[in-house]
Coordinates of C-alpha atoms and ligand atoms in Angstrom, one line a residue:
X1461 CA 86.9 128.5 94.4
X1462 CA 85.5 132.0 95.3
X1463 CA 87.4 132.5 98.0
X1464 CA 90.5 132.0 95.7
X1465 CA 89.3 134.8 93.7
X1466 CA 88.6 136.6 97.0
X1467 CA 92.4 136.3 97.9
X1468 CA 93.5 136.9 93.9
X1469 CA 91.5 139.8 93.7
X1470 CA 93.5 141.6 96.8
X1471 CA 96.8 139.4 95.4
X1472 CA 96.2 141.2 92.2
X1473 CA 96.2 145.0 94.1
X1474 CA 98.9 144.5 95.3
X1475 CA 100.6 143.6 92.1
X1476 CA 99.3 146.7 90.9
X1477 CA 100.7 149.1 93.2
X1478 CA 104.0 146.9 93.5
X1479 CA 104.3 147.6 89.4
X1480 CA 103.3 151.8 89.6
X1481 CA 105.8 151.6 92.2
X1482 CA 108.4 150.4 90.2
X1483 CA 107.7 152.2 87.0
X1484 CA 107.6 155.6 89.4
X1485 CA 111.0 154.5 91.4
X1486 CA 112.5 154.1 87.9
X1487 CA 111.2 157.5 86.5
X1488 CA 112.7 160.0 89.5
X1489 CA 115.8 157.9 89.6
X1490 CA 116.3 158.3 86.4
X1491 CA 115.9 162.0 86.8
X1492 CA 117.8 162.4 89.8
X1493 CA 120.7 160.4 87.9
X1494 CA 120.3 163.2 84.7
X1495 CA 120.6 166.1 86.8
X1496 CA 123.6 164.8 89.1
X1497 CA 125.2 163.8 86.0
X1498 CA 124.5 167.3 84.5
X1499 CA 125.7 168.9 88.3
X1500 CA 129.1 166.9 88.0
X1501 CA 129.7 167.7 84.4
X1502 CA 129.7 171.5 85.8
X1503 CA 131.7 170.9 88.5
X1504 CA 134.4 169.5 86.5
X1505 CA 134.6 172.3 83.7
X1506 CA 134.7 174.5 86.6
X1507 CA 137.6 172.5 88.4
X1508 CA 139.2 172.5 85.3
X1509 CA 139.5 176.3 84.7
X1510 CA 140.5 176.9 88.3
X1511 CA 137.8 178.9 88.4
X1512 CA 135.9 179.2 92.1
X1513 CA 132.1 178.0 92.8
X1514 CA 130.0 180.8 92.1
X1515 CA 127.1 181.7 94.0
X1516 CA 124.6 180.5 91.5
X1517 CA 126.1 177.0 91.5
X1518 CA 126.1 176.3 95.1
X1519 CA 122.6 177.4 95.3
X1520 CA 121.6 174.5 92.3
X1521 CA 124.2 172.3 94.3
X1522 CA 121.9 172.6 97.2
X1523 CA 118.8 172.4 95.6
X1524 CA 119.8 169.0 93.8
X1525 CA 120.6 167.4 97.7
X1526 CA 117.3 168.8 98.9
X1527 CA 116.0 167.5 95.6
X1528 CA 117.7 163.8 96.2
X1529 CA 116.6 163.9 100.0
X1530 CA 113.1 164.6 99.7
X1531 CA 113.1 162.6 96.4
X1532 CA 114.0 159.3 98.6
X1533 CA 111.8 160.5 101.7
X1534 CA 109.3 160.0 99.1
X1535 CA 110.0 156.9 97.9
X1536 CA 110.3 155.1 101.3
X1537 CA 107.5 156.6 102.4
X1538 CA 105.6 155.1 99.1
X1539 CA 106.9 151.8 100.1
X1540 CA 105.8 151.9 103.5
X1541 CA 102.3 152.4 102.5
X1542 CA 102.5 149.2 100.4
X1543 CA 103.1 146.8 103.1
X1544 CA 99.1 147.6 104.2
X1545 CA 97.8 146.3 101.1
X1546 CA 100.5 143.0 101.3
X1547 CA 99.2 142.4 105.1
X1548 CA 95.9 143.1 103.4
X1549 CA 96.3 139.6 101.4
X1550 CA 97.5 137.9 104.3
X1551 CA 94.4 139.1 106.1
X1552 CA 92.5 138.2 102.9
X1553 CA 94.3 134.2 103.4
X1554 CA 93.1 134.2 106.9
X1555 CA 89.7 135.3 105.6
X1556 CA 88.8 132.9 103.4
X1557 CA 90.8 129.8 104.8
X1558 CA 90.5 127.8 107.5
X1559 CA 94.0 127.8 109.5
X1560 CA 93.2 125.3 111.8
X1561 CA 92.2 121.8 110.7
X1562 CA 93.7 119.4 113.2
X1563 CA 90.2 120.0 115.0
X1564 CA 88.6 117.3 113.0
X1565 CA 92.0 115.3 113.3
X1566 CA 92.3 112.3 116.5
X1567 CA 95.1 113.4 118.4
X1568 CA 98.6 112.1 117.6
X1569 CA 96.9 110.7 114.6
X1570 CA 100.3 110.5 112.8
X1571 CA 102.8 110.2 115.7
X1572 CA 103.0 106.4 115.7
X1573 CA 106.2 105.4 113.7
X1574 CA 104.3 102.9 111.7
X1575 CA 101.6 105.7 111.2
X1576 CA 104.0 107.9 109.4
X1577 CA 105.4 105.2 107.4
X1578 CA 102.2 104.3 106.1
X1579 CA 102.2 108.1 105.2
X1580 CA 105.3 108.5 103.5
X1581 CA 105.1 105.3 101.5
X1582 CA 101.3 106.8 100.2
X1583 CA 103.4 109.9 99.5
X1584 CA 105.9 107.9 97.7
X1585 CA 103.5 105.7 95.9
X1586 CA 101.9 109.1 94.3
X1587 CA 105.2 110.4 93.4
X1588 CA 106.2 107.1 91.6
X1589 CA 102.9 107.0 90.0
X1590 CA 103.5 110.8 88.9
X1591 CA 106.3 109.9 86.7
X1592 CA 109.1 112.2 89.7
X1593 CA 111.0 109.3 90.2
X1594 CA 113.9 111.3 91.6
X1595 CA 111.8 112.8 94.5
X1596 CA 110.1 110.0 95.4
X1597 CA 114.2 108.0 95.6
X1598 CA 115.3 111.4 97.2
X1599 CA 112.1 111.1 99.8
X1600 CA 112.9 107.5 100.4
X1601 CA 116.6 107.7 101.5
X1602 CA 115.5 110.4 103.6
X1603 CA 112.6 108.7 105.6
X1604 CA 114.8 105.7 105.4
X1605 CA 111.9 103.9 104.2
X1606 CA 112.8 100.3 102.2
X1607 CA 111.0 100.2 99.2
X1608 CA 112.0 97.0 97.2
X1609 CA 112.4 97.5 93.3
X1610 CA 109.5 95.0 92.7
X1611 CA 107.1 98.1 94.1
X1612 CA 109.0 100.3 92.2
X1613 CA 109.2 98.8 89.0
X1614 CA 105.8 98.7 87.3
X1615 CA 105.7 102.4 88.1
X1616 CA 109.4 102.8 86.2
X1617 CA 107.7 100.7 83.7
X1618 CA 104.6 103.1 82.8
X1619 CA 106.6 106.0 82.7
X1620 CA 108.9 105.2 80.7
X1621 CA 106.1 104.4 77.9
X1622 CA 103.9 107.5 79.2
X1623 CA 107.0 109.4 78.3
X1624 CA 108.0 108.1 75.2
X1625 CA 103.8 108.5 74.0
X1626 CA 104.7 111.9 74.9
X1627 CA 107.6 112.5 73.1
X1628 CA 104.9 110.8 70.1
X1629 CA 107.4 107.7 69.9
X1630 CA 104.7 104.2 70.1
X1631 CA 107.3 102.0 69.9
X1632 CA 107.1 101.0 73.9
X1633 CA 103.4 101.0 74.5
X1634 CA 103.4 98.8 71.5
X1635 CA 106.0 96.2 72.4
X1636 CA 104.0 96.3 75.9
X1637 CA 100.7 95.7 74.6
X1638 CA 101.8 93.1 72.1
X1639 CA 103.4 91.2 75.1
X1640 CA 100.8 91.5 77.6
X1641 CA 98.1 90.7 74.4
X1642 CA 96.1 88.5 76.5
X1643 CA 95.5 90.1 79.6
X1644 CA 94.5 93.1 77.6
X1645 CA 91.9 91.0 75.4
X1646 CA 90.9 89.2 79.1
X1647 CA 90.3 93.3 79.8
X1648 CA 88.1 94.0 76.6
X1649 CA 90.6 96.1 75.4
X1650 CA 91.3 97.7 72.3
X1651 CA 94.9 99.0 73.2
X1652 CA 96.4 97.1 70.7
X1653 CA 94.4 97.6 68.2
X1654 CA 94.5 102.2 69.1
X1655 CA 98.2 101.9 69.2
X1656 CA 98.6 99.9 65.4
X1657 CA 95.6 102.5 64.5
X1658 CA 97.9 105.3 65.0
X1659 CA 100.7 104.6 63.7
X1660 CA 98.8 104.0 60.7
X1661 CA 97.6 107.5 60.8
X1662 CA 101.3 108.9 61.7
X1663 CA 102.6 107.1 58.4
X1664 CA 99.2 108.7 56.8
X1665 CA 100.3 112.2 57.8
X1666 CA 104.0 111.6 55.8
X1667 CA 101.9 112.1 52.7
X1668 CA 101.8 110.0 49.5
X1669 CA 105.6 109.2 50.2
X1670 CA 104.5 107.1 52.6
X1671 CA 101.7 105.3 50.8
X1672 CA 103.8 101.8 50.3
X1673 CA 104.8 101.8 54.5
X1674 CA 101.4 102.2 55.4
X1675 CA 99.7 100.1 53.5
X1676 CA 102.2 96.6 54.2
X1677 CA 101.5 98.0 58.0
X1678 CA 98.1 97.8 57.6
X1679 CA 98.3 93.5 57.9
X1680 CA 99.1 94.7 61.4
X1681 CA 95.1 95.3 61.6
X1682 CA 94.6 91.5 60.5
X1683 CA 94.1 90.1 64.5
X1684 CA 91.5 92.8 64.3
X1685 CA 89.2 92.6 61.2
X1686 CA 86.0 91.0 63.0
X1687 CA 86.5 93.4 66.5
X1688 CA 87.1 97.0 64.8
X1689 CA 85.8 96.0 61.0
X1690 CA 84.2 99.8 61.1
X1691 CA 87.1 101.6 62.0
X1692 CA 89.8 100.0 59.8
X1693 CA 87.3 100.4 57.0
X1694 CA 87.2 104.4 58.0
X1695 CA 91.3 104.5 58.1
X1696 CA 91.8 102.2 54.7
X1697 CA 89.2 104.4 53.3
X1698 CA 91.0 107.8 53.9
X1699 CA 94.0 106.2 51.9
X1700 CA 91.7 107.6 49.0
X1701 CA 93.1 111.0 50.0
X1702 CA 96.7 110.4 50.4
X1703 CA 97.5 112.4 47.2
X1704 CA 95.7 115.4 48.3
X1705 CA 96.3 115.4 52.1
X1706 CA 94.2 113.7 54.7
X1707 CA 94.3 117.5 56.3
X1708 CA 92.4 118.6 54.0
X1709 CA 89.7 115.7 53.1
X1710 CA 86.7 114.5 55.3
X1711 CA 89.3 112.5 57.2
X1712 CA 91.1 115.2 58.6
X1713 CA 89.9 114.6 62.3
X1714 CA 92.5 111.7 62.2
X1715 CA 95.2 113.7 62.4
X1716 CA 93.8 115.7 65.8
X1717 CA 95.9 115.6 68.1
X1718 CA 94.1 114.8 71.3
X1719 CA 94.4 111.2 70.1
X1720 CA 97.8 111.3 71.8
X1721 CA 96.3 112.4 74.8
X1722 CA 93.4 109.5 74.3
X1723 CA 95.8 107.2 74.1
X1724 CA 98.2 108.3 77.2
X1725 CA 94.8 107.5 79.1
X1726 CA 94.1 104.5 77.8
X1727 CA 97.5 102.8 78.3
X1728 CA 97.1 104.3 81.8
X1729 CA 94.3 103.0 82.7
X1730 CA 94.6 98.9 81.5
X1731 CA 98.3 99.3 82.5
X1732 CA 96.8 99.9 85.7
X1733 CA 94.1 97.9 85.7
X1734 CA 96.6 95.3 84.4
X1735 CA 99.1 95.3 86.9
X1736 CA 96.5 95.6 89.7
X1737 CA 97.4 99.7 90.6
X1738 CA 94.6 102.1 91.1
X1739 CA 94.8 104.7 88.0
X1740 CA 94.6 107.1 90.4
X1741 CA 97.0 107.0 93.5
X1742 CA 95.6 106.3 96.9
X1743 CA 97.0 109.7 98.2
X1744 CA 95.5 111.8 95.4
X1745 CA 91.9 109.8 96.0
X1746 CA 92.6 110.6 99.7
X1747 CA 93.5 114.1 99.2
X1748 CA 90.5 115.2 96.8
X1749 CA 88.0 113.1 99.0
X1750 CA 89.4 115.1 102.6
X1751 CA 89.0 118.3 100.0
X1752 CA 84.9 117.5 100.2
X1753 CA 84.5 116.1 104.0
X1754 CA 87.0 118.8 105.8
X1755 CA 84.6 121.7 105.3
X1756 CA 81.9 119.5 106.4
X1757 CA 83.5 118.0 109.3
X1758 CA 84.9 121.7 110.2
X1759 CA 81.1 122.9 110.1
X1760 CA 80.0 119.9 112.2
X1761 CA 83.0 120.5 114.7
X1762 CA 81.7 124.5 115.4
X1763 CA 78.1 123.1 115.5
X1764 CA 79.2 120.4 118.4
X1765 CA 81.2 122.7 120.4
X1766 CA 78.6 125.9 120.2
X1767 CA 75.6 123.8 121.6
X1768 CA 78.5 122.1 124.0
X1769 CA 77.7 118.6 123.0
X1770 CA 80.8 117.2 124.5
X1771 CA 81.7 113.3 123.8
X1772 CA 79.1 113.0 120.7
X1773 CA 82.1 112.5 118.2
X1774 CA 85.3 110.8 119.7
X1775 CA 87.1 110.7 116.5
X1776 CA 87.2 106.9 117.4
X1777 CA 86.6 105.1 114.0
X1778 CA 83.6 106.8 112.9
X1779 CA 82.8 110.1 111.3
X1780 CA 79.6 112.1 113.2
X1781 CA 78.0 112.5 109.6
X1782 CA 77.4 110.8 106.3
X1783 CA 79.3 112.4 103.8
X1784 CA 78.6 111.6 100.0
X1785 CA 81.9 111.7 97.9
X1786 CA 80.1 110.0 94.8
X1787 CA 80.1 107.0 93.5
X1788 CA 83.5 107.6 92.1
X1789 CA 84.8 107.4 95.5
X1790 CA 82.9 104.3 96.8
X1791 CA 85.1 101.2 96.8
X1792 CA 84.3 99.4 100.0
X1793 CA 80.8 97.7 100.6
X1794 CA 79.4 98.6 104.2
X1795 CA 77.3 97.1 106.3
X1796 CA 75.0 99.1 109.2
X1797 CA 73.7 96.5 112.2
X1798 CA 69.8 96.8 111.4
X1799 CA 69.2 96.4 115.2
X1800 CA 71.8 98.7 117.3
X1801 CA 71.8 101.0 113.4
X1802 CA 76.0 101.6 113.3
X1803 CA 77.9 100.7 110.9
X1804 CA 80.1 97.4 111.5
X1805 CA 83.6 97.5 112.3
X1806 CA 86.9 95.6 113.0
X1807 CA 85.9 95.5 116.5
X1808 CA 82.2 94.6 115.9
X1809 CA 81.8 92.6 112.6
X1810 CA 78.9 91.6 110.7
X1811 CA 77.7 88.1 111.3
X1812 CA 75.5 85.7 109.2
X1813 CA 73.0 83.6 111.4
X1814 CA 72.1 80.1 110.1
X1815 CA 68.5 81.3 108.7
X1816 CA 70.7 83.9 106.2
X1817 CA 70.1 87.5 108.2
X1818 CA 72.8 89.4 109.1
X1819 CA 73.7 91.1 112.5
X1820 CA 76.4 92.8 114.5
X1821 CA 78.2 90.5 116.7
X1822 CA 77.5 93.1 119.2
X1823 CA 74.2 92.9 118.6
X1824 CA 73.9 88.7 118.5
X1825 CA 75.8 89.0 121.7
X1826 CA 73.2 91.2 123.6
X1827 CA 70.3 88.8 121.9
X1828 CA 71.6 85.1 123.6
X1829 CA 69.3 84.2 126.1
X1830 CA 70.0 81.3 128.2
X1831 CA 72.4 80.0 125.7
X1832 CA 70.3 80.5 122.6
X1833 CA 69.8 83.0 120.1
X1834 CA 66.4 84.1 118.8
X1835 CA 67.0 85.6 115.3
X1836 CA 65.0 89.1 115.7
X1837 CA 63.5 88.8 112.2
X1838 CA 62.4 84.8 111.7
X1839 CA 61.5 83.1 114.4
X1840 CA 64.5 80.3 114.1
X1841 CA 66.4 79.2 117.1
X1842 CA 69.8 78.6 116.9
X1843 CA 73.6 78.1 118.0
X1844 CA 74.8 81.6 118.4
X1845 CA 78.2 79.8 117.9
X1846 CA 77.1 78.9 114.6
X1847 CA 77.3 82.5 113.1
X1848 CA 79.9 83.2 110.6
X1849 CA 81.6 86.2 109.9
X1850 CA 81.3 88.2 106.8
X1851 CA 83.4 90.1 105.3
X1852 CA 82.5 92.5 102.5
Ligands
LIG2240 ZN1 66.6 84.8 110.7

């Protein structure tokens, strides 16, 4: 974040001197153009008497040119001397930010055609999950990528209610939670019962006009009595009110409107959860995660290759370092081999032995002796075929 500030602060400079230049390129143009105008005027009267340039005119006739000449010298020369402080911000860019990253980056990491489709349909999956629908149908005609409407539609789906909870119009998210009612209880959640909750308070908010509307709605809270007893006791309660204005009784945090807001991140997230899409897209979880390991890696990179530790990291499948994203960003268990200590892999899986402990397979393999395998923490003897794989 600082070195943003580092780069705005020489951004902002620049700014600066590009608006003094302007107001000062305005100011003597504007007096160059009231005293040529005032030159022509008299140039004209004396055309029109026939009368010949006297001495005193030529002399303010040459004094204006040299006035306009050294006016404009001036002014080029001003904007010269503003392209230091713009190469000052590029310098200020190269400063602060790291230019090369591919360092950290395997070779040809994205070459392979099957690579880059991988990429552009993460690309595509974000923008569909963003609501840009047209990009993301502009991006797929153009990588010729195939995307069949059953990917596309639960995305189309969301949106469409995301849009209309943002335009304040429930009606969607509604119809969608009534008809997906039991997957939502199956979820523990209260979407339902939020969405009937605030309509409620939107027909509250007419005032006492709407005292008749809100009250038959309220049976809509029936399904709910034993789950939400507290809160619809709070919202029939503020009814008390109507006459006067919920804005101005104790109830008046009803009517906030972050509640919109809440409720946009609700439907999100069970809609999600529902339809078995991450709330967050895999290239936006990718993104902010490579936002915490580059600078690390980058460090790590400069460490390896100043003490000339050649072939320690091969960018094979493993990264030379832990590096702690948070528990937000932990979705796949791992496994380390507790006798060769590295992590498991495609390559070399974890494998349960028939007394329960768990191994490499590299490891098993380097342990058979004569046929046999010896597990390395009980004594038991057994069938190194009989190992299963695991797979967390
Ligand atoms: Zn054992």
């Amino acid at each position: 974040m600082e070195r943003c500030v580092g780069v705005e602060w020489e951004l902002e400079k620049v700014l600066q001197r590009f608006r003094s230049y302007g107001e000062s390129l305005d100011r003597s143009l504007e007096t160059l153009l009231v005293s040529v105008k005032q030159l022509r005027e008299e140039l004209c009267s004396h055309a029109l008497q026939g009368v010949p340039l006297s001495p005193a005119l030529s002399l303010m006739m040459s004094q204006r040119c040299h006035k306009i000449r050294e006016t404009v010298q001036k002014l080029a020369s001003d904007h010269k001397d503003m392209h230091s402080s713009v190469s000052r911000v590029g310098k200020a860019i190269d400063r602060n930010f790291e230019a090369e990253v591919c360092a950290v980056v395997a070779d040809g990491m994205w070459e392979a055609t099957e690579k880059q489709q991988l990429l552009h349909s993460a690309i595509m999956e974000h923008l569909y999950q963003q609501g840009h629908l047209a990009v993301a149908e502009e991006l797929s005609q153009e990588s010729a990528l195939n995307i069949d409407t059953s990917f596309k539609q639960p995305f189309l789906e969301m949106n469409r209610i995301l849009e209309a909870l943002q335009a304040r119009d429930l009606r969607p998210a509604l119809e969608w939670a009534i008809s997906n009612r039991q997957g939502l209880q199956e979820l523990n959640s209260s979407l339902e019962f939020r969405l009937h909750r605030l309509h409620f308070i939107n027909l509250l908010s007419g005032g006492p006009n709407m005292q008749i509307e809100a009250l038959t709605y309220a049976r809509q809270f029936q399904p709910f009595a034993k789950l939400h007893q507290q809160d619809i006791q709070v919202i029939m309660g503020s009814l008390v009110y109507l006459q006067h204005g919920i804005e101005n009784s104790p109830y008046s945090y009803l009517l906030d409107t972050e509640q919109w807001t809440d409720i946009s991140e609700q439907f999100t997230r069970d809609a999600c959860c529902l339809l078995g899409l991450s709330v967050e897209s895999p290239l936006s979880v990718g993104f902010a995660s490579g936002c915490v390991a580059l600078p690390v890696l980058m460090n790590i990179k400069a460490v390896i290759e100043q003490r000339q530790y050649t072939g320690v990291w091969t960018h094979k499948d493993e990264l030379p370092i832990e590096i702690d994203l948070g528990r937000k960003s932990g979705y796949h268990s791992v496994f380390a081999c507790p006798i060769l200590r590295q992590q498991t892999s495609d390559s070399n899986p974890p494998i349960k032995l028939v007394c329960g402990h768990v191994i490499s397979r590299d490891a098993l393999n380097k342990l058979i002796n004569g046929g046999k395998l010896k597990c390395p923490y009980c004594p038991m003897e057994q069938n190194p075929a009989d190992g299963k794989r695991i797979i967390f």
